[in-house]
Tab-separated table of N, CA, C and O in Angstrom:
chain	number	residue	atom	x	y	z
V	1	MET	N	116.699	126.401	94.301
V	1	MET	CA	116.026	125.159	94.651
V	1	MET	C	115.175	124.703	93.482
V	1	MET	O	114.504	125.511	92.859
V	2	ASN	N	115.212	123.429	93.255
V	2	ASN	CA	114.348	122.916	92.210
V	2	ASN	C	113.063	122.366	92.833
V	2	ASN	O	112.881	122.368	94.048
V	3	TYR	N	112.191	121.852	92.002
V	3	TYR	CA	110.885	121.403	92.474
V	3	TYR	C	110.981	120.218	93.427
V	3	TYR	O	110.196	120.096	94.364
V	4	ARG	N	111.940	119.325	93.203
V	4	ARG	CA	112.095	118.160	94.082
V	4	ARG	C	112.517	118.604	95.476
V	4	ARG	O	112.019	118.105	96.480
V	5	GLN	N	113.435	119.501	95.546
V	5	GLN	CA	113.894	119.979	96.842
V	5	GLN	C	112.766	120.702	97.585
V	5	GLN	O	112.602	120.549	98.785
V	6	ILE	N	111.969	121.456	96.875
V	6	ILE	CA	110.828	122.151	97.494
V	6	ILE	C	109.822	121.133	98.009
V	6	ILE	O	109.290	121.259	99.109
V	7	ALA	N	109.546	120.082	97.224
V	7	ALA	CA	108.590	119.055	97.632
V	7	ALA	C	109.095	118.326	98.874
V	7	ALA	O	108.329	118.032	99.791
V	8	VAL	N	110.385	118.009	98.937
V	8	VAL	CA	110.959	117.324	100.098
V	8	VAL	C	110.856	118.204	101.336
V	8	VAL	O	110.488	117.747	102.417
V	9	VAL	N	111.162	119.474	101.207
V	9	VAL	CA	111.071	120.408	102.333
V	9	VAL	C	109.623	120.508	102.800
V	9	VAL	O	109.328	120.501	103.994
V	10	TYR	N	108.659	120.584	101.874
V	10	TYR	CA	107.240	120.676	102.226
V	10	TYR	C	106.784	119.426	102.966
V	10	TYR	O	106.116	119.519	103.991
V	11	ILE	N	107.144	118.241	102.456
V	11	ILE	CA	106.768	116.984	103.107
V	11	ILE	C	107.398	116.905	104.490
V	11	ILE	O	106.754	116.536	105.463
V	12	PHE	N	108.675	117.290	104.592
V	12	PHE	CA	109.367	117.259	105.883
V	12	PHE	C	108.672	118.188	106.877
V	12	PHE	O	108.419	117.829	108.020
V	13	ASN	N	108.308	119.394	106.446
V	13	ASN	CA	107.639	120.358	107.322
V	13	ASN	C	106.241	119.893	107.706
V	13	ASN	O	105.807	120.085	108.836
V	14	SER	N	105.502	119.287	106.773
V	14	SER	CA	104.155	118.830	107.094
V	14	SER	C	104.203	117.658	108.075
V	14	SER	O	103.357	117.542	108.947
V	15	ARG	N	105.204	116.784	107.988
V	15	ARG	CA	105.356	115.688	108.948
V	15	ARG	C	105.685	116.241	110.333
V	15	ARG	O	105.155	115.776	111.334
V	16	LYS	N	106.571	117.239	110.370
V	16	LYS	CA	106.913	117.864	111.647
V	16	LYS	C	105.678	118.503	112.275
V	16	LYS	O	105.451	118.419	113.477
V	17	GLU	N	104.862	119.136	111.448
V	17	GLU	CA	103.649	119.793	111.941
V	17	GLU	C	102.676	118.757	112.501
V	17	GLU	O	102.066	118.965	113.551
V	18	LYS	N	102.536	117.625	111.820
V	18	LYS	CA	101.649	116.567	112.306
V	18	LYS	C	102.152	116.020	113.642
V	18	LYS	O	101.375	115.787	114.566
V	19	GLN	N	103.444	115.806	113.756
V	19	GLN	CA	104.014	115.319	115.009
V	19	GLN	C	103.803	116.333	116.135
V	19	GLN	O	103.465	115.983	117.257
V	20	ARG	N	103.991	117.618	115.812
V	20	ARG	CA	103.782	118.658	116.817
V	20	ARG	C	102.324	118.694	117.271
V	20	ARG	O	102.031	118.825	118.446
V	21	MET	N	101.401	118.527	116.332
V	21	MET	CA	99.983	118.531	116.673
V	21	MET	C	99.626	117.318	117.539
V	21	MET	O	98.854	117.427	118.487
V	22	LYS	N	100.193	116.145	117.217
V	22	LYS	CA	99.948	114.946	118.027
V	22	LYS	C	100.454	115.145	119.448
V	22	LYS	O	99.780	114.817	120.415
V	23	ARG	N	101.662	115.684	119.567
V	23	ARG	CA	102.229	115.951	120.895
V	23	ARG	C	101.365	116.931	121.667
V	23	ARG	O	101.103	116.763	122.849
V	24	SER	N	100.897	117.966	120.996
V	24	SER	CA	100.059	118.970	121.642
V	24	SER	C	98.756	118.338	122.137
V	24	SER	O	98.303	118.615	123.247
V	25	MET	N	98.162	117.474	121.327
V	25	MET	CA	96.925	116.814	121.717
V	25	MET	C	97.170	115.870	122.899
V	25	MET	O	96.372	115.816	123.837
V	26	LEU	N	98.265	115.152	122.888
V	26	LEU	CA	98.594	114.264	123.995
V	26	LEU	C	98.830	115.050	125.277
V	26	LEU	O	98.415	114.644	126.361
V	27	HIS	N	99.478	116.202	125.162
V	27	HIS	CA	99.711	117.053	126.334
V	27	HIS	C	98.391	117.540	126.922
V	27	HIS	O	98.209	117.533	128.134
V	28	ARG	N	97.472	117.944	126.060
V	28	ARG	CA	96.164	118.406	126.530
V	28	ARG	C	95.391	117.273	127.193
V	28	ARG	O	94.752	117.464	128.224
V	29	LEU	N	95.433	116.097	126.604
V	29	LEU	CA	94.736	114.934	127.164
V	29	LEU	C	95.315	114.579	128.526
V	29	LEU	O	94.579	114.334	129.486
V	30	LEU	N	96.625	114.569	128.645
V	30	LEU	CA	97.281	114.266	129.912
V	30	LEU	C	96.961	115.337	130.955
V	30	LEU	O	96.675	115.023	132.112
V	31	ALA	N	96.961	116.592	130.561
V	31	ALA	CA	96.631	117.677	131.489
V	31	ALA	C	95.192	117.557	131.977
V	31	ALA	O	94.899	117.754	133.159
V	32	SER	N	94.272	117.197	131.101
V	32	SER	CA	92.871	117.011	131.499
V	32	SER	C	92.730	115.861	132.476
V	32	SER	O	92.000	115.949	133.469
V	33	ALA	N	93.406	114.748	132.199
V	33	ALA	CA	93.334	113.587	133.087
V	33	ALA	C	93.900	113.910	134.459
V	33	ALA	O	93.327	113.543	135.495
V	34	LEU	N	95.026	114.620	134.507
V	34	LEU	CA	95.615	114.999	135.790
V	34	LEU	C	94.731	115.973	136.553
V	34	LEU	O	94.581	115.875	137.770
V	35	SER	N	94.109	116.909	135.850
V	35	SER	CA	93.200	117.855	136.500
V	35	SER	C	92.009	117.125	137.100
V	35	SER	O	91.598	117.402	138.233
V	36	ALA	N	91.449	116.181	136.364
V	36	ALA	CA	90.313	115.410	136.878
V	36	ALA	C	90.716	114.596	138.097
V	36	ALA	O	89.963	114.485	139.071
V	37	ALA	N	91.903	114.036	138.088
V	37	ALA	CA	92.377	113.251	139.226
V	37	ALA	C	92.566	114.135	140.455
V	37	ALA	O	92.223	113.748	141.579
V	38	MET	N	93.088	115.342	140.255
V	38	MET	CA	93.279	116.256	141.389
V	38	MET	C	91.942	116.719	141.958
V	38	MET	O	91.757	116.796	143.163
V	39	ILE	N	90.990	117.019	141.090
V	39	ILE	CA	89.674	117.455	141.564
V	39	ILE	C	88.983	116.315	142.295
V	39	ILE	O	88.320	116.524	143.307
V	40	GLY	N	89.143	115.103	141.815
V	40	GLY	CA	88.528	113.942	142.470
V	40	GLY	C	89.034	113.728	143.879
V	40	GLY	O	88.299	113.261	144.752
V	41	THR	N	90.285	114.086	144.142
V	41	THR	CA	90.818	113.910	145.495
V	41	THR	C	90.381	115.032	146.423
V	41	THR	O	90.500	114.908	147.632
V	42	MET	N	89.854	116.134	145.881
V	42	MET	CA	89.414	117.250	146.714
V	42	MET	C	88.009	117.050	147.275
V	42	MET	O	87.604	117.763	148.175
V	43	ILE	N	87.249	116.106	146.729
V	43	ILE	CA	85.887	115.869	147.199
V	43	ILE	C	85.966	115.186	148.556
V	43	ILE	O	86.602	114.143	148.697
V	44	PRO	N	85.329	115.752	149.583
V	44	PRO	CA	85.388	115.136	150.904
V	44	PRO	C	84.758	113.747	150.897
V	44	PRO	O	83.795	113.491	150.185
V	45	SER	N	85.301	112.871	151.702
V	45	SER	CA	84.776	111.502	151.733
V	45	SER	C	83.369	111.462	152.296
V	45	SER	O	82.605	110.545	152.016
V	46	ALA	N	82.982	112.460	153.101
V	46	ALA	CA	81.627	112.496	153.654
V	46	ALA	C	80.591	112.658	152.546
V	46	ALA	O	79.477	112.155	152.654
V	47	VAL	N	80.956	113.347	151.473
V	47	VAL	CA	80.035	113.530	150.361
V	47	VAL	C	79.847	112.220	149.611
V	47	VAL	O	78.757	111.903	149.161
V	48	LEU	N	80.907	111.460	149.498
V	48	LEU	CA	80.854	110.209	148.748
V	48	LEU	C	80.267	109.062	149.566
V	48	LEU	O	79.826	108.074	149.005
V	49	ALA	N	80.262	109.183	150.885
V	49	ALA	CA	79.781	108.104	151.747
V	49	ALA	C	78.255	108.034	151.704
V	49	ALA	O	77.564	108.982	151.368
V	50	ALA	N	77.737	106.878	152.080
V	50	ALA	CA	76.290	106.682	152.140
V	50	ALA	C	75.711	107.550	153.258
V	50	ALA	O	76.357	107.765	154.279
V	51	PRO	N	74.496	108.049	153.080
V	51	PRO	CA	73.910	108.894	154.116
V	51	PRO	C	73.676	108.097	155.401
V	51	PRO	O	73.364	106.914	155.374
V	52	GLU	N	73.838	108.799	156.517
V	52	GLU	CA	73.658	108.173	157.814
V	52	GLU	C	72.175	107.961	158.087
V	52	GLU	O	71.353	108.853	157.856
V	53	VAL	N	71.821	106.795	158.577
V	53	VAL	CA	70.437	106.485	158.904
V	53	VAL	C	70.164	106.941	160.332
V	53	VAL	O	70.868	106.557	161.264
V	54	ILE	N	69.153	107.777	160.503
V	54	ILE	CA	68.802	108.288	161.825
V	54	ILE	C	67.808	107.327	162.459
V	54	ILE	O	66.756	107.029	161.891
V	55	THR	N	68.149	106.852	163.640
V	55	THR	CA	67.302	105.858	164.298
V	55	THR	C	66.576	106.407	165.510
V	55	THR	O	65.819	105.675	166.143
V	56	THR	N	66.783	107.680	165.850
V	56	THR	CA	66.090	108.238	167.011
V	56	THR	C	64.630	108.483	166.662
V	56	THR	O	64.307	108.892	165.545
V	57	PRO	N	63.728	108.260	167.606
V	57	PRO	CA	62.302	108.458	167.314
V	57	PRO	C	61.952	109.945	167.233
V	57	PRO	O	62.675	110.788	167.747
V	58	LEU	N	60.853	110.234	166.572
V	58	LEU	CA	60.380	111.606	166.478
V	58	LEU	C	59.956	112.111	167.853
V	58	LEU	O	59.371	111.371	168.639
V	59	LEU	N	60.227	113.353	168.129
V	59	LEU	CA	59.774	113.950	169.384
V	59	LEU	C	58.326	114.407	169.280
V	59	LEU	O	57.576	114.350	170.247
V	60	ALA	N	57.938	114.875	168.110
V	60	ALA	CA	56.568	115.338	167.905
V	60	ALA	C	56.146	115.034	166.477
V	60	ALA	O	56.944	115.116	165.554
V	61	ASP	N	54.865	114.669	166.320
V	61	ASP	CA	54.322	114.359	165.005
V	61	ASP	C	52.882	114.865	164.960
V	61	ASP	O	51.948	114.127	165.217
V	62	PHE	N	52.726	116.142	164.649
V	62	PHE	CA	51.407	116.761	164.625
V	62	PHE	C	50.812	116.630	163.225
V	62	PHE	O	51.447	116.994	162.241
V	63	THR	N	49.583	116.126	163.137
V	63	THR	CA	48.945	115.952	161.828
V	63	THR	C	48.028	117.104	161.458
V	63	THR	O	47.784	117.349	160.295
V	64	PHE	N	47.451	117.797	162.408
V	64	PHE	CA	46.541	118.927	162.193
V	64	PHE	C	45.296	118.541	161.419
V	64	PHE	O	44.690	119.364	160.759
V	65	ASP	N	44.893	117.279	161.482
V	65	ASP	CA	43.680	116.865	160.777
V	65	ASP	C	42.415	117.312	161.502
V	65	ASP	O	41.383	117.529	160.881
V	66	ASP	N	42.466	117.423	162.814
V	66	ASP	CA	41.323	117.920	163.580
V	66	ASP	C	41.845	118.666	164.805
V	66	ASP	O	43.042	118.673	165.083
V	67	ASP	N	40.958	119.309	165.530
V	67	ASP	CA	41.374	120.124	166.673
V	67	ASP	C	42.075	119.311	167.753
V	67	ASP	O	42.965	119.812	168.434
V	68	ALA	N	41.709	118.046	167.912
V	68	ALA	CA	42.341	117.232	168.948
V	68	ALA	C	43.800	116.938	168.602
V	68	ALA	O	44.654	116.880	169.484
V	69	SER	N	44.112	116.748	167.321
V	69	SER	CA	45.487	116.411	166.937
V	69	SER	C	46.413	117.616	166.978
V	69	SER	O	47.621	117.463	166.916
V	70	VAL	N	45.861	118.837	167.067
V	70	VAL	CA	46.705	120.028	167.158
V	70	VAL	C	47.445	120.026	168.489
V	70	VAL	O	48.603	120.422	168.581
V	71	LEU	N	46.798	119.541	169.526
V	71	LEU	CA	47.368	119.612	170.869
V	71	LEU	C	48.189	118.382	171.245
V	71	LEU	O	48.910	118.423	172.223
V	72	ALA	N	48.073	117.299	170.514
V	72	ALA	CA	48.837	116.099	170.840
V	72	ALA	C	49.386	115.499	169.549
V	72	ALA	O	48.661	115.349	168.575
V	73	GLY	N	50.670	115.154	169.573
V	73	GLY	CA	51.283	114.559	168.393
V	73	GLY	C	52.484	113.743	168.774
V	73	GLY	O	53.455	114.266	169.294
V	74	GLY	N	52.416	112.453	168.560
V	74	GLY	CA	53.510	111.580	168.951
V	74	GLY	C	53.660	111.573	170.455
V	74	GLY	O	52.711	111.326	171.187
V	75	ASN	N	54.843	111.868	170.954
V	75	ASN	CA	55.102	111.907	172.394
V	75	ASN	C	55.023	113.322	172.957
V	75	ASN	O	55.413	113.544	174.095
V	76	ALA	N	54.545	114.288	172.198
V	76	ALA	CA	54.552	115.678	172.631
V	76	ALA	C	53.137	116.201	172.822
V	76	ALA	O	52.184	115.737	172.203
V	77	LYS	N	53.040	117.186	173.671
V	77	LYS	CA	51.788	117.906	173.893
V	77	LYS	C	52.057	119.375	173.594
V	77	LYS	O	53.133	119.887	173.840
V	78	ALA	N	51.036	120.068	173.067
V	78	ALA	CA	51.180	121.477	172.730
V	78	ALA	C	50.136	122.295	173.469
V	78	ALA	O	49.019	121.849	173.676
V	79	ALA	N	50.520	123.481	173.848
V	79	ALA	CA	49.596	124.434	174.456
V	79	ALA	C	49.407	125.585	173.478
V	79	ALA	O	50.372	126.123	172.942
V	80	VAL	N	48.149	125.951	173.247
V	80	VAL	CA	47.837	127.017	172.297
V	80	VAL	C	47.956	128.360	172.998
V	80	VAL	O	47.363	128.593	174.035
V	81	ASN	N	48.731	129.250	172.423
V	81	ASN	CA	48.821	130.640	172.876
V	81	ASN	C	48.272	131.503	171.759
V	81	ASN	O	48.813	131.509	170.656
V	82	GLY	N	47.208	132.219	172.017
V	82	GLY	CA	46.565	133.020	170.987
V	82	GLY	C	45.540	132.191	170.245
V	82	GLY	O	44.879	131.331	170.809
V	83	SER	N	45.421	132.437	168.947
V	83	SER	CA	44.421	131.710	168.152
V	83	SER	C	45.079	131.087	166.920
V	83	SER	O	46.130	131.521	166.472
V	84	TYR	N	44.406	130.094	166.388
V	84	TYR	CA	44.897	129.401	165.196
V	84	TYR	C	43.701	128.961	164.378
V	84	TYR	O	42.561	128.972	164.861
V	85	GLN	N	43.952	128.575	163.143
V	85	GLN	CA	42.919	128.020	162.270
V	85	GLN	C	43.481	126.789	161.576
V	85	GLN	O	44.674	126.740	161.272
V	86	LEU	N	42.617	125.808	161.323
V	86	LEU	CA	43.000	124.658	160.506
V	86	LEU	C	42.471	124.901	159.103
V	86	LEU	O	41.280	125.074	158.908
V	87	GLN	N	43.353	124.939	158.136
V	87	GLN	CA	42.965	125.186	156.752
V	87	GLN	C	43.439	124.045	155.881
V	87	GLN	O	44.348	123.292	156.251
V	88	ASP	N	42.820	123.921	154.705
V	88	ASP	CA	43.262	122.894	153.753
V	88	ASP	C	44.680	123.208	153.312
V	88	ASP	O	45.026	124.353	153.042
V	89	SER	N	45.510	122.168	153.215
V	89	SER	CA	46.887	122.377	152.766
V	89	SER	C	46.915	122.561	151.254
V	89	SER	O	45.910	122.364	150.571
V	90	LYS	N	48.063	122.947	150.712
V	90	LYS	CA	48.191	123.160	149.268
V	90	LYS	C	47.911	121.880	148.489
V	90	LYS	O	47.360	121.905	147.412
V	91	ASP	N	48.332	120.759	149.045
V	91	ASP	CA	48.095	119.457	148.429
V	91	ASP	C	46.997	118.771	149.233
V	91	ASP	O	47.193	118.432	150.393
V	92	ALA	N	45.842	118.561	148.645
V	92	ALA	CA	44.690	118.014	149.364
V	92	ALA	C	44.981	116.636	149.961
V	92	ALA	O	44.403	116.262	150.980
V	93	ALA	N	45.900	115.891	149.380
V	93	ALA	CA	46.228	114.555	149.896
V	93	ALA	C	46.946	114.628	151.236
V	93	ALA	O	46.971	113.662	151.985
V	94	ASN	N	47.516	115.792	151.560
V	94	ASN	CA	48.254	115.938	152.815
V	94	ASN	C	47.366	116.342	153.986
V	94	ASN	O	47.841	116.487	155.097
V	95	GLY	N	46.097	116.569	153.762
V	95	GLY	CA	45.195	116.899	154.857
V	95	GLY	C	45.178	118.381	155.156
V	95	GLY	O	45.218	119.221	154.272
V	96	LYS	N	45.121	118.708	156.433
V	96	LYS	CA	45.000	120.088	156.884
V	96	LYS	C	46.363	120.667	157.255
V	96	LYS	O	47.326	119.957	157.448
V	97	ALA	N	46.378	122.010	157.398
V	97	ALA	CA	47.583	122.727	157.813
V	97	ALA	C	47.207	123.705	158.910
V	97	ALA	O	46.084	124.209	158.957
V	98	LEU	N	48.138	123.964	159.808
V	98	LEU	CA	47.920	124.920	160.886
V	98	LEU	C	48.233	126.316	160.357
V	98	LEU	O	49.291	126.548	159.772
V	99	TYR	N	47.304	127.248	160.538
V	99	TYR	CA	47.501	128.619	160.082
V	99	TYR	C	47.591	129.531	161.294
V	99	TYR	O	46.691	129.578	162.134
V	100	LEU	N	48.694	130.253	161.404
V	100	LEU	CA	48.881	131.294	162.408
V	100	LEU	C	49.015	132.598	161.644
V	100	LEU	O	49.737	132.674	160.657
V	101	ASP	N	48.335	133.637	162.071
V	101	ASP	CA	48.248	134.857	161.268
V	101	ASP	C	49.501	135.733	161.288
V	101	ASP	O	49.528	136.801	160.700
V	102	GLY	N	50.563	135.331	161.943
V	102	GLY	CA	51.786	136.119	161.962
V	102	GLY	C	51.910	137.008	163.175
V	102	GLY	O	52.947	137.632	163.387
V	103	ASN	N	50.889	137.079	163.962
V	103	ASN	CA	50.935	137.851	165.199
V	103	ASN	C	51.843	137.120	166.185
V	103	ASN	O	51.744	135.910	166.355
V	104	ALA	N	52.718	137.835	166.847
V	104	ALA	CA	53.677	137.209	167.772
V	104	ALA	C	52.994	136.540	168.952
V	104	ALA	O	53.571	135.673	169.604
V	105	ALA	N	51.742	136.912	169.223
V	105	ALA	CA	51.021	136.317	170.354
V	105	ALA	C	50.430	134.967	170.002
V	105	ALA	O	49.981	134.239	170.885
V	106	ASN	N	50.416	134.577	168.713
V	106	ASN	CA	49.844	133.307	168.289
V	106	ASN	C	50.948	132.298	168.035
V	106	ASN	O	51.741	132.435	167.110
V	107	TYR	N	51.003	131.247	168.869
V	107	TYR	CA	51.981	130.189	168.671
V	107	TYR	C	51.578	128.954	169.470
V	107	TYR	O	50.703	129.022	170.337
V	108	LEU	N	52.223	127.851	169.153
V	108	LEU	CA	52.044	126.620	169.912
V	108	LEU	C	53.300	126.396	170.736
V	108	LEU	O	54.395	126.398	170.206
V	109	ALA	N	53.131	126.193	172.022
V	109	ALA	CA	54.253	125.873	172.899
V	109	ALA	C	54.293	124.366	173.058
V	109	ALA	O	53.345	123.764	173.543
V	110	VAL	N	55.356	123.755	172.601
V	110	VAL	CA	55.483	122.287	172.644
V	110	VAL	C	56.313	121.898	173.835
V	110	VAL	O	57.347	122.417	174.113
C-alpha cells in the first residue's frame, strides 16, 4: 500500500466511526425519550390532579388559651379525666398548648 491508499482507508474509517457515533447518540437520545414517556404514563392521575377541597366543618377546634377553652372548642365539649397543664407552646405566636404527663389516666374525652 502506498501513502494515498493508506490516507483513503483512514478517511473512510474515520467517516464510518463518526457515523457510528452519531447513530449511537441518536439511539441513546431515543431510548431516553421513550423511557421518560413510559415513566410519565405510570404516574397516577390522582397525583397530577388538583387537591380536593374539603368543605365539611370542623368537629372540634380547641385553642387552649385559657382553662375555659380547654373544655369547649367549636361544636365539641371535652371532659377532663385526670390532670392537665396549660403551657406556652414552642412558637409564642401560637398561644398555649395542652400538656398531659403521659399517664394513661390523664386525657380529654371529646
